[in-house]
């Protein structure tokens, strides 16, 4: 008699997929914010706030998706996926800023991590 084995997705593939979705969402939000900045009379000093908001929303969505796929505990899954997201997001921001470190980049890590944990907890509790 044959035994049916379930094919499980690799956790790494799930984390990469969730992180990619979060990064794409963040880049779309930053593009929308940039478009708003060009059309409205908003000062450029608000741009770091937009970048922080886009990163937090991307991290929240990335952790939400990863927690649904991985079926791990909320905080643990959120912490892992938000740290991966934060690393990729920081790398992109670091390259885009001309390799300069700013306070916004340093605030990004704890903010994205907190947003990721919140997204994972929400995802876990919606089951």
Short mmCIF file of C-alpha atoms in Angstrom, two decimals:
data_model
loop_
_atom_site.label_atom_id
_atom_site.label_comp_id
_atom_site.label_asym_id
_atom_site.label_seq_id
_atom_site.Cartn_x
_atom_site.Cartn_y
_atom_site.Cartn_z
CA UNK A 1 0.00 0.00 0.00
CA UNK A 2 1.34 3.38 -0.92
CA UNK A 3 1.56 6.03 1.68
CA UNK A 4 0.51 9.46 0.69
CA UNK A 5 3.05 12.04 1.64
CA UNK A 6 2.18 15.64 1.76
CA UNK A 7 4.51 17.89 -0.09
CA UNK A 8 5.49 20.62 2.23
CA UNK A 9 6.83 23.90 1.03
CA UNK A 10 10.20 24.87 2.27
CA UNK A 11 10.02 27.50 5.01
CA UNK A 12 12.75 29.40 3.19
CA UNK A 13 10.64 29.63 0.03
CA UNK A 14 7.69 30.90 2.05
CA UNK A 15 9.80 33.53 3.79
CA UNK A 16 11.32 34.68 0.49
CA UNK A 17 7.88 34.87 -1.16
CA UNK A 18 6.37 36.82 1.74
CA UNK A 19 9.36 39.15 1.86
CA UNK A 20 9.14 39.80 -1.89
CA UNK A 21 5.45 40.65 -1.59
CA UNK A 22 6.21 43.01 1.31
CA UNK A 23 9.05 44.71 -0.58
CA UNK A 24 6.89 45.14 -3.69
CA UNK A 25 4.10 46.63 -1.58
CA UNK A 26 6.57 49.00 0.10
CA UNK A 27 8.02 50.12 -3.22
CA UNK A 28 4.52 50.71 -4.58
CA UNK A 29 3.64 52.80 -1.53
CA UNK A 30 6.86 54.81 -1.85
CA UNK A 31 6.03 55.40 -5.52
CA UNK A 32 2.55 56.63 -4.57
CA UNK A 33 4.06 58.92 -1.93
CA UNK A 34 6.57 60.25 -4.48
CA UNK A 35 3.75 60.92 -6.93
CA UNK A 36 1.82 62.78 -4.21
CA UNK A 37 4.92 64.82 -3.39
CA UNK A 38 5.25 65.90 -7.02
CA UNK A 39 1.58 66.86 -7.42
CA UNK A 40 0.91 68.49 -4.06
CA UNK A 41 2.76 71.24 -2.28
CA UNK A 42 4.25 69.00 0.41
CA UNK A 43 7.70 69.68 1.77
CA UNK A 44 10.43 67.14 1.14
CA UNK A 45 11.10 66.89 4.88
CA UNK A 46 8.09 64.56 5.15
CA UNK A 47 9.71 61.96 2.90
CA UNK A 48 11.40 60.03 5.77
CA UNK A 49 8.00 59.65 7.43
CA UNK A 50 6.58 58.22 4.21
CA UNK A 51 9.50 55.78 3.97
CA UNK A 52 8.94 54.62 7.55
CA UNK A 53 5.20 54.14 6.97
CA UNK A 54 5.77 52.22 3.73
CA UNK A 55 8.33 49.97 5.44
CA UNK A 56 6.04 49.27 8.38
CA UNK A 57 3.11 48.39 6.11
CA UNK A 58 5.34 46.16 3.98
CA UNK A 59 6.72 44.39 7.04
CA UNK A 60 3.24 43.92 8.47
CA UNK A 61 1.98 42.39 5.23
CA UNK A 62 5.09 40.22 4.82
CA UNK A 63 4.71 38.77 8.32
CA UNK A 64 0.97 38.35 7.86
CA UNK A 65 1.52 36.28 4.70
CA UNK A 66 4.41 34.26 6.15
CA UNK A 67 2.49 33.37 9.30
CA UNK A 68 -0.43 32.13 7.20
CA UNK A 69 1.87 29.97 5.06
CA UNK A 70 4.20 28.64 7.75
CA UNK A 71 1.61 28.02 10.46
CA UNK A 72 4.13 28.84 13.18
CA UNK A 73 3.58 30.74 16.36
CA UNK A 74 2.72 34.36 15.69
CA UNK A 75 5.52 36.17 17.46
CA UNK A 76 8.24 33.77 16.31
CA UNK A 77 7.10 33.79 12.70
CA UNK A 78 6.65 37.56 12.74
CA UNK A 79 10.08 38.11 14.20
CA UNK A 80 11.80 35.94 11.61
CA UNK A 81 10.00 37.38 8.60
CA UNK A 82 10.23 40.98 9.79
CA UNK A 83 13.98 40.69 10.37
CA UNK A 84 14.46 39.26 6.88
CA UNK A 85 12.22 42.01 5.46
CA UNK A 86 14.10 44.69 7.44
CA UNK A 87 17.45 43.46 6.16
CA UNK A 88 16.36 43.56 2.52
CA UNK A 89 14.52 46.87 2.98
CA UNK A 90 17.53 48.45 4.68
CA UNK A 91 19.81 47.25 1.91
CA UNK A 92 17.55 48.83 -0.72
CA UNK A 93 17.29 52.09 1.26
CA UNK A 94 21.03 52.10 1.91
CA UNK A 95 21.79 51.73 -1.80
CA UNK A 96 19.15 54.31 -2.77
CA UNK A 97 20.52 56.86 -0.30
CA UNK A 98 24.03 56.68 -1.75
CA UNK A 99 25.45 54.51 1.04
CA UNK A 100 24.80 57.04 3.78
CA UNK A 101 23.49 56.07 7.19
CA UNK A 102 20.78 58.23 8.69
CA UNK A 103 18.53 58.21 11.71
CA UNK A 104 15.63 57.04 9.53
CA UNK A 105 17.53 53.90 8.57
CA UNK A 106 18.26 53.18 12.23
CA UNK A 107 14.62 53.68 13.24
CA UNK A 108 13.51 51.35 10.45
CA UNK A 109 14.74 48.17 12.13
CA UNK A 110 12.72 48.32 15.39
CA UNK A 111 9.69 49.81 13.64
CA UNK A 112 9.59 47.11 10.96
CA UNK A 113 10.19 44.41 13.55
CA UNK A 114 7.32 45.65 15.71
CA UNK A 115 5.03 45.93 12.68
CA UNK A 116 6.00 42.42 11.59
CA UNK A 117 5.21 40.93 14.98
CA UNK A 118 1.86 42.73 15.01
CA UNK A 119 1.08 41.44 11.51
CA UNK A 120 1.93 37.88 12.53
CA UNK A 121 -0.20 38.09 15.68
CA UNK A 122 -3.13 39.40 13.64
CA UNK A 123 -2.64 36.62 11.09
CA UNK A 124 -2.45 33.95 13.78
CA UNK A 125 -5.59 35.20 15.53
CA UNK A 126 -7.66 35.32 12.32
CA UNK A 127 -7.50 31.54 11.87
#
